[in-house]
PDB file of C-alpha atoms in Angstrom:
ATOM      1  CA  ASN A   1      20.429  71.203  55.816  1.00  0.00           C
ATOM      2  CA  ALA A   2      20.972  69.240  52.480  1.00  0.00           C
ATOM      3  CA  GLY A   3      24.822  69.653  52.511  1.00  0.00           C
ATOM      4  CA  VAL A   4      26.449  68.642  49.102  1.00  0.00           C
ATOM      5  CA  THR A   5      23.829  67.430  46.432  1.00  0.00           C
ATOM      6  CA  GLN A   6      24.975  65.576  43.311  1.00  0.00           C
ATOM      7  CA  THR A   7      22.658  64.692  40.498  1.00  0.00           C
ATOM      8  CA  PRO A   8      22.282  62.254  38.839  1.00  0.00           C
ATOM      9  CA  LYS A   9      23.047  59.308  41.065  1.00  0.00           C
ATOM     10  CA  PHE A  10      23.626  56.986  38.085  1.00  0.00           C
ATOM     11  CA  ARG A  11      24.151  57.552  34.222  1.00  0.00           C
ATOM     12  CA  ILE A  12      25.099  55.410  31.334  1.00  0.00           C
ATOM     13  CA  LEU A  13      26.596  57.257  28.302  1.00  0.00           C
ATOM     14  CA  LYS A  14      27.558  56.144  24.827  1.00  0.00           C
ATOM     15  CA  ILE A  15      31.064  56.855  23.638  1.00  0.00           C
ATOM     16  CA  GLY A  16      31.103  60.474  22.205  1.00  0.00           C
ATOM     17  CA  GLN A  17      28.124  61.816  24.203  1.00  0.00           C
ATOM     18  CA  SER A  18      28.301  64.706  26.422  1.00  0.00           C
ATOM     19  CA  MET A  19      26.864  65.392  29.858  1.00  0.00           C
ATOM     20  CA  THR A  20      26.937  67.685  32.805  1.00  0.00           C
ATOM     21  CA  LEU A  21      27.250  66.314  36.448  1.00  0.00           C
ATOM     22  CA  GLN A  22      25.545  68.759  38.760  1.00  0.00           C
ATOM     23  CA  CYS A  23      26.707  69.631  42.203  1.00  0.00           C
ATOM     24  CA  THR A  24      25.252  72.180  44.535  1.00  0.00           C
ATOM     25  CA  GLN A  25      25.971  72.941  48.238  1.00  0.00           C
ATOM     26  CA  ASP A  26      23.945  74.971  50.848  1.00  0.00           C
ATOM     27  CA  MET A  27      26.689  75.616  53.300  1.00  0.00           C
ATOM     28  CA  ASN A  28      28.216  78.846  51.815  1.00  0.00           C
ATOM     29  CA  HIS A  29      31.481  77.007  51.351  1.00  0.00           C
ATOM     30  CA  ASN A  30      34.046  78.865  49.198  1.00  0.00           C
ATOM     31  CA  TYR A  31      35.917  75.912  48.158  1.00  0.00           C
ATOM     32  CA  MET A  32      34.540  73.073  45.837  1.00  0.00           C
ATOM     33  CA  TYR A  33      36.153  70.150  44.355  1.00  0.00           C
ATOM     34  CA  TRP A  34      35.479  67.369  41.813  1.00  0.00           C
ATOM     35  CA  TYR A  35      37.059  63.914  42.452  1.00  0.00           C
ATOM     36  CA  ARG A  36      36.909  60.676  40.606  1.00  0.00           C
ATOM     37  CA  GLN A  37      37.272  57.313  42.293  1.00  0.00           C
ATOM     38  CA  ASP A  38      38.186  54.112  40.486  1.00  0.00           C
ATOM     39  CA  PRO A  39      38.506  50.667  42.091  1.00  0.00           C
ATOM     40  CA  GLY A  40      41.721  50.290  44.023  1.00  0.00           C
ATOM     41  CA  MET A  41      42.974  53.730  42.842  1.00  0.00           C
ATOM     42  CA  GLY A  42      41.798  56.069  45.573  1.00  0.00           C
ATOM     43  CA  LEU A  43      40.429  59.566  44.898  1.00  0.00           C
ATOM     44  CA  LYS A  44      41.961  61.787  42.105  1.00  0.00           C
ATOM     45  CA  LEU A  45      41.384  65.392  41.962  1.00  0.00           C
ATOM     46  CA  ILE A  46      39.872  66.515  38.628  1.00  0.00           C
ATOM     47  CA  TYR A  47      39.098  70.295  39.140  1.00  0.00           C
ATOM     48  CA  TYR A  48      38.632  72.697  42.069  1.00  0.00           C
ATOM     49  CA  SER A  49      37.501  76.155  42.737  1.00  0.00           C
ATOM     50  CA  VAL A  50      38.337  78.644  45.521  1.00  0.00           C
ATOM     51  CA  GLY A  51      35.403  80.996  44.827  1.00  0.00           C
ATOM     52  CA  ALA A  52      32.956  82.065  42.279  1.00  0.00           C
ATOM     53  CA  GLY A  53      34.656  82.669  38.921  1.00  0.00           C
ATOM     54  CA  ILE A  54      37.971  80.938  39.971  1.00  0.00           C
ATOM     55  CA  THR A  55      38.719  77.330  38.884  1.00  0.00           C
ATOM     56  CA  ASP A  56      41.846  75.333  38.607  1.00  0.00           C
ATOM     57  CA  LYS A  57      43.049  72.057  37.293  1.00  0.00           C
ATOM     58  CA  GLY A  58      43.671  68.981  39.481  1.00  0.00           C
ATOM     59  CA  GLU A  59      45.619  65.994  38.781  1.00  0.00           C
ATOM     60  CA  VAL A  60      43.372  64.469  36.012  1.00  0.00           C
ATOM     61  CA  PRO A  61      41.633  67.358  34.205  1.00  0.00           C
ATOM     62  CA  ASN A  62      41.779  66.072  30.642  1.00  0.00           C
ATOM     63  CA  GLY A  63      38.401  65.388  29.073  1.00  0.00           C
ATOM     64  CA  TYR A  64      36.498  67.590  31.642  1.00  0.00           C
ATOM     65  CA  ASN A  65      35.489  71.114  32.031  1.00  0.00           C
ATOM     66  CA  VAL A  66      34.168  73.169  34.969  1.00  0.00           C
ATOM     67  CA  SER A  67      32.527  76.539  35.733  1.00  0.00           C
ATOM     68  CA  ARG A  68      31.675  78.245  38.947  1.00  0.00           C
ATOM     69  CA  SER A  69      29.244  81.136  38.220  1.00  0.00           C
ATOM     70  CA  THR A  70      27.847  81.066  41.787  1.00  0.00           C
ATOM     71  CA  THR A  71      29.050  80.181  45.284  1.00  0.00           C
ATOM     72  CA  GLU A  72      26.545  77.227  45.492  1.00  0.00           C
ATOM     73  CA  ASP A  73      26.959  75.506  42.099  1.00  0.00           C
ATOM     74  CA  PHE A  74      30.039  73.702  40.586  1.00  0.00           C
ATOM     75  CA  PRO A  75      28.981  71.683  37.530  1.00  0.00           C
ATOM     76  CA  LEU A  76      31.377  69.202  35.801  1.00  0.00           C
ATOM     77  CA  ARG A  77      31.151  68.883  31.990  1.00  0.00           C
ATOM     78  CA  LEU A  78      32.189  65.751  29.940  1.00  0.00           C
ATOM     79  CA  GLU A  79      32.331  66.846  26.367  1.00  0.00           C
ATOM     80  CA  LEU A  80      33.168  63.653  24.445  1.00  0.00           C
ATOM     81  CA  ALA A  81      32.730  60.662  26.836  1.00  0.00           C
ATOM     82  CA  ALA A  82      35.289  57.918  26.605  1.00  0.00           C
ATOM     83  CA  PRO A  83      35.359  54.461  28.313  1.00  0.00           C
ATOM     84  CA  SER A  84      38.178  55.640  30.599  1.00  0.00           C
ATOM     85  CA  GLN A  85      35.741  58.084  32.133  1.00  0.00           C
ATOM     86  CA  THR A  86      33.762  55.285  33.566  1.00  0.00           C
ATOM     87  CA  SER A  87      34.118  56.001  37.328  1.00  0.00           C
ATOM     88  CA  VAL A  88      32.354  57.311  40.357  1.00  0.00           C
ATOM     89  CA  TYR A  89      32.451  61.002  40.645  1.00  0.00           C
ATOM     90  CA  PHE A  90      32.243  62.932  43.893  1.00  0.00           C
ATOM     91  CA  CYS A  91      31.765  66.607  44.581  1.00  0.00           C
ATOM     92  CA  ALA A  92      33.077  68.070  47.815  1.00  0.00           C
ATOM     93  CA  SER A  93      33.157  71.573  49.482  1.00  0.00           C
ATOM     94  CA  SER A  94      34.615  73.308  52.473  1.00  0.00           C
ATOM     95  CA  TYR A  95      35.117  76.584  54.111  1.00  0.00           C
ATOM     96  CA  ALA A  96      38.320  78.570  53.365  1.00  0.00           C
ATOM     97  CA  ASP A  97      39.886  77.462  56.540  1.00  0.00           C
ATOM     98  CA  ARG A  98      42.441  74.584  56.772  1.00  0.00           C
ATOM     99  CA  GLY A  99      40.887  73.682  60.170  1.00  0.00           C
ATOM    100  CA  ARG A 100      37.638  72.755  58.651  1.00  0.00           C
ATOM    101  CA  PRO A 101      36.878  69.481  56.924  1.00  0.00           C
ATOM    102  CA  LEU A 102      35.704  68.565  53.539  1.00  0.00           C
ATOM    103  CA  HIS A 103      32.024  67.604  53.088  1.00  0.00           C
ATOM    104  CA  PHE A 104      31.174  65.172  50.418  1.00  0.00           C
ATOM    105  CA  GLY A 105      28.102  64.527  48.151  1.00  0.00           C
ATOM    106  CA  ASN A 106      26.954  60.911  47.597  1.00  0.00           C
ATOM    107  CA  GLY A 107      28.488  60.553  44.187  1.00  0.00           C
ATOM    108  CA  THR A 108      27.491  59.918  40.619  1.00  0.00           C
ATOM    109  CA  ARG A 109      28.203  56.527  39.030  1.00  0.00           C
ATOM    110  CA  LEU A 110      28.944  56.984  35.488  1.00  0.00           C
ATOM    111  CA  THR A 111      29.312  54.131  32.867  1.00  0.00           C
ATOM    112  CA  VAL A 112      30.525  54.908  29.275  1.00  0.00           C
ATOM    113  CA  THR A 113      29.987  52.190  26.732  1.00  0.00           C
TER     114      THR A 113
ATOM    115  CA  LYS B   1      54.308  65.278  45.021  1.00  0.00           C
ATOM    116  CA  GLN B   2      52.710  64.081  48.268  1.00  0.00           C
ATOM    117  CA  GLU B   3      52.175  60.314  48.421  1.00  0.00           C
ATOM    118  CA  VAL B   4      49.796  58.795  50.998  1.00  0.00           C
ATOM    119  CA  THR B   5      49.934  55.133  51.719  1.00  0.00           C
ATOM    120  CA  GLN B   6      47.608  52.982  53.879  1.00  0.00           C
ATOM    121  CA  ILE B   7      48.526  49.436  54.532  1.00  0.00           C
ATOM    122  CA  PRO B   8      46.895  46.828  54.630  1.00  0.00           C
ATOM    123  CA  ALA B   9      44.240  47.340  51.959  1.00  0.00           C
ATOM    124  CA  ALA B  10      41.888  45.231  53.782  1.00  0.00           C
ATOM    125  CA  LEU B  11      41.585  43.690  57.284  1.00  0.00           C
ATOM    126  CA  SER B  12      39.060  41.797  59.504  1.00  0.00           C
ATOM    127  CA  VAL B  13      38.861  42.010  63.128  1.00  0.00           C
ATOM    128  CA  PRO B  14      36.455  40.346  65.789  1.00  0.00           C
ATOM    129  CA  GLU B  15      33.849  42.511  67.462  1.00  0.00           C
ATOM    130  CA  GLY B  16      35.230  44.130  70.559  1.00  0.00           C
ATOM    131  CA  GLU B  17      38.829  44.342  69.546  1.00  0.00           C
ATOM    132  CA  ASN B  18      40.366  47.695  69.147  1.00  0.00           C
ATOM    133  CA  LEU B  19      41.211  48.706  65.439  1.00  0.00           C
ATOM    134  CA  VAL B  20      44.414  50.313  64.589  1.00  0.00           C
ATOM    135  CA  LEU B  21      44.772  51.849  61.128  1.00  0.00           C
ATOM    136  CA  ASN B  22      47.855  53.301  59.810  1.00  0.00           C
ATOM    137  CA  CYS B  23      48.692  56.105  57.329  1.00  0.00           C
ATOM    138  CA  SER B  24      51.976  57.434  56.066  1.00  0.00           C
ATOM    139  CA  PHE B  25      52.851  60.338  53.975  1.00  0.00           C
ATOM    140  CA  THR B  26      56.001  61.453  52.203  1.00  0.00           C
ATOM    141  CA  ASP B  27      56.314  65.136  52.847  1.00  0.00           C
ATOM    142  CA  SER B  28      56.087  66.461  56.460  1.00  0.00           C
ATOM    143  CA  ALA B  29      55.224  70.087  55.343  1.00  0.00           C
ATOM    144  CA  ILE B  30      51.606  69.566  55.913  1.00  0.00           C
ATOM    145  CA  TYR B  31      48.682  71.926  56.971  1.00  0.00           C
ATOM    146  CA  ASN B  32      46.339  69.163  58.218  1.00  0.00           C
ATOM    147  CA  LEU B  33      45.521  65.384  57.998  1.00  0.00           C
ATOM    148  CA  GLN B  34      41.903  64.171  57.769  1.00  0.00           C
ATOM    149  CA  TRP B  35      40.475  60.737  58.276  1.00  0.00           C
ATOM    150  CA  PHE B  36      37.250  59.810  56.392  1.00  0.00           C
ATOM    151  CA  ARG B  37      34.867  56.917  56.448  1.00  0.00           C
ATOM    152  CA  GLN B  38      33.235  55.707  53.266  1.00  0.00           C
ATOM    153  CA  ASP B  39      30.301  53.091  53.339  1.00  0.00           C
ATOM    154  CA  PRO B  40      29.476  51.161  50.156  1.00  0.00           C
ATOM    155  CA  GLY B  41      27.923  53.190  47.534  1.00  0.00           C
ATOM    156  CA  LYS B  42      28.071  56.407  49.542  1.00  0.00           C
ATOM    157  CA  GLY B  43      30.270  59.587  49.636  1.00  0.00           C
ATOM    158  CA  LEU B  44      32.890  60.210  52.363  1.00  0.00           C
ATOM    159  CA  THR B  45      32.124  61.378  55.845  1.00  0.00           C
ATOM    160  CA  SER B  46      34.594  63.342  57.805  1.00  0.00           C
ATOM    161  CA  LEU B  47      35.711  61.639  61.095  1.00  0.00           C
ATOM    162  CA  LEU B  48      38.534  63.619  62.438  1.00  0.00           C
ATOM    163  CA  LEU B  49      40.772  66.532  61.214  1.00  0.00           C
ATOM    164  CA  ILE B  50      44.293  67.034  62.945  1.00  0.00           C
ATOM    165  CA  GLN B  51      45.955  70.396  62.181  1.00  0.00           C
ATOM    166  CA  SER B  52      49.669  70.410  61.890  1.00  0.00           C
ATOM    167  CA  SER B  53      50.185  72.112  65.256  1.00  0.00           C
ATOM    168  CA  GLN B  54      48.325  69.211  66.973  1.00  0.00           C
ATOM    169  CA  ARG B  55      49.322  65.678  68.076  1.00  0.00           C
ATOM    170  CA  GLU B  56      45.959  64.123  68.308  1.00  0.00           C
ATOM    171  CA  GLN B  57      42.232  64.413  68.054  1.00  0.00           C
ATOM    172  CA  THR B  58      39.529  62.506  69.736  1.00  0.00           C
ATOM    173  CA  SER B  59      35.787  61.759  69.055  1.00  0.00           C
ATOM    174  CA  GLY B  60      33.977  59.435  71.095  1.00  0.00           C
ATOM    175  CA  ARG B  61      35.647  55.842  70.437  1.00  0.00           C
ATOM    176  CA  LEU B  62      37.942  57.471  67.817  1.00  0.00           C
ATOM    177  CA  ASN B  63      41.348  58.731  68.350  1.00  0.00           C
ATOM    178  CA  ALA B  64      43.863  59.894  65.642  1.00  0.00           C
ATOM    179  CA  SER B  65      47.406  60.788  66.240  1.00  0.00           C
ATOM    180  CA  LEU B  66      49.731  62.676  64.063  1.00  0.00           C
ATOM    181  CA  ASP B  67      53.616  62.414  63.938  1.00  0.00           C
ATOM    182  CA  LYS B  68      54.799  64.915  61.297  1.00  0.00           C
ATOM    183  CA  SER B  69      58.463  64.114  61.742  1.00  0.00           C
ATOM    184  CA  SER B  70      58.104  60.465  60.774  1.00  0.00           C
ATOM    185  CA  GLY B  71      55.215  61.172  58.234  1.00  0.00           C
ATOM    186  CA  ARG B  72      52.713  58.946  60.106  1.00  0.00           C
ATOM    187  CA  SER B  73      49.139  59.018  61.436  1.00  0.00           C
ATOM    188  CA  THR B  74      47.228  56.301  63.342  1.00  0.00           C
ATOM    189  CA  LEU B  75      43.369  55.997  63.675  1.00  0.00           C
ATOM    190  CA  TYR B  76      42.410  54.086  66.727  1.00  0.00           C
ATOM    191  CA  ILE B  77      38.772  52.730  67.099  1.00  0.00           C
ATOM    192  CA  ALA B  78      38.126  51.334  70.446  1.00  0.00           C
ATOM    193  CA  ALA B  79      35.981  48.406  71.153  1.00  0.00           C
ATOM    194  CA  SER B  80      35.076  47.694  67.456  1.00  0.00           C
ATOM    195  CA  GLN B  81      31.405  47.080  66.468  1.00  0.00           C
ATOM    196  CA  PRO B  82      29.964  45.644  63.261  1.00  0.00           C
ATOM    197  CA  GLY B  83      28.736  48.998  62.337  1.00  0.00           C
ATOM    198  CA  ASP B  84      32.388  50.196  62.159  1.00  0.00           C
ATOM    199  CA  SER B  85      32.728  48.135  58.953  1.00  0.00           C
ATOM    200  CA  ALA B  86      33.514  50.460  56.149  1.00  0.00           C
ATOM    201  CA  THR B  87      36.470  51.807  54.327  1.00  0.00           C
ATOM    202  CA  TYR B  88      38.569  54.484  56.053  1.00  0.00           C
ATOM    203  CA  LEU B  89      40.567  56.938  54.086  1.00  0.00           C
ATOM    204  CA  CYS B  90      43.399  59.159  55.022  1.00  0.00           C
ATOM    205  CA  ALA B  91      44.046  62.456  53.328  1.00  0.00           C
ATOM    206  CA  VAL B  92      46.694  65.020  53.759  1.00  0.00           C
ATOM    207  CA  MET B  93      46.750  68.808  52.881  1.00  0.00           C
ATOM    208  CA  GLY B  94      50.206  70.050  52.509  1.00  0.00           C
ATOM    209  CA  VAL B  95      52.607  72.553  50.767  1.00  0.00           C
ATOM    210  CA  LEU B  96      53.732  70.137  47.828  1.00  0.00           C
ATOM    211  CA  TYR B  97      50.283  69.291  46.701  1.00  0.00           C
ATOM    212  CA  GLY B  98      48.787  72.820  46.971  1.00  0.00           C
ATOM    213  CA  ASN B  99      47.463  74.433  49.996  1.00  0.00           C
ATOM    214  CA  ASN B 100      43.663  74.017  49.251  1.00  0.00           C
ATOM    215  CA  ARG B 101      43.992  70.320  48.012  1.00  0.00           C
ATOM    216  CA  LEU B 102      43.955  67.029  49.629  1.00  0.00           C
ATOM    217  CA  ALA B 103      46.042  63.959  48.692  1.00  0.00           C
ATOM    218  CA  PHE B 104      44.220  60.802  49.517  1.00  0.00           C
ATOM    219  CA  GLY B 105      45.409  57.311  50.422  1.00  0.00           C
ATOM    220  CA  LYS B 106      43.683  54.303  48.888  1.00  0.00           C
ATOM    221  CA  GLY B 107      41.967  53.352  52.011  1.00  0.00           C
ATOM    222  CA  ASN B 108      41.720  50.470  54.595  1.00  0.00           C
ATOM    223  CA  GLN B 109      38.664  48.333  54.058  1.00  0.00           C
ATOM    224  CA  VAL B 110      37.554  47.051  57.418  1.00  0.00           C
ATOM    225  CA  VAL B 111      35.263  44.165  58.352  1.00  0.00           C
ATOM    226  CA  VAL B 112      34.258  43.806  61.934  1.00  0.00           C
ATOM    227  CA  ILE B 113      33.032  40.282  62.503  1.00  0.00           C
ATOM    228  CA  PRO B 114      30.192  39.700  65.019  1.00  0.00           C
TER     229      PRO B 114
END
């Protein structure tokens, strides 16, 4: 049981480049989330999805896009990378049940220079 | 907006002592509160989830309590071990922030000294 898998683990981007952070889960979870974690700032929600074809903005969506074409996959797209997007990105998923916890991937460490 | 606070940001305890970590939140209309552990360079691992109708949850040496009226939760780790060194994060799912979303505290970084 792989859980939540994120790729790549590390990436360095130049300003203005684009990339997609991949996230896939094999637990048949309805809900999926993207967070960013900056030192001393806690986790901030970027986007989330309650099911295939449904996405919604979180606290800090600017500069990012998402899609959810399948239950398993929830990629995060950075179109024009900026230094402010240097962060660690975490994908998470859960069942559509408030009594069930979130499961996290191991993160993608992104540096924009 | 739901605010979640964890103080202190960092603490050290000698091995064998009981650990007490506090979490406070501003809006008492919550669905659940979750405690996570994060090791350096890793993702978050769920430790305990307390639903709004519950007062506490226990798993092994871990016990978490919830007092909605005062907006507080406490995580107790009995007889701490060096392997308990990690960052512990509290997160709240509530009405104000959206019923499918968690608001996170910044975490307590714990070092257990052998």
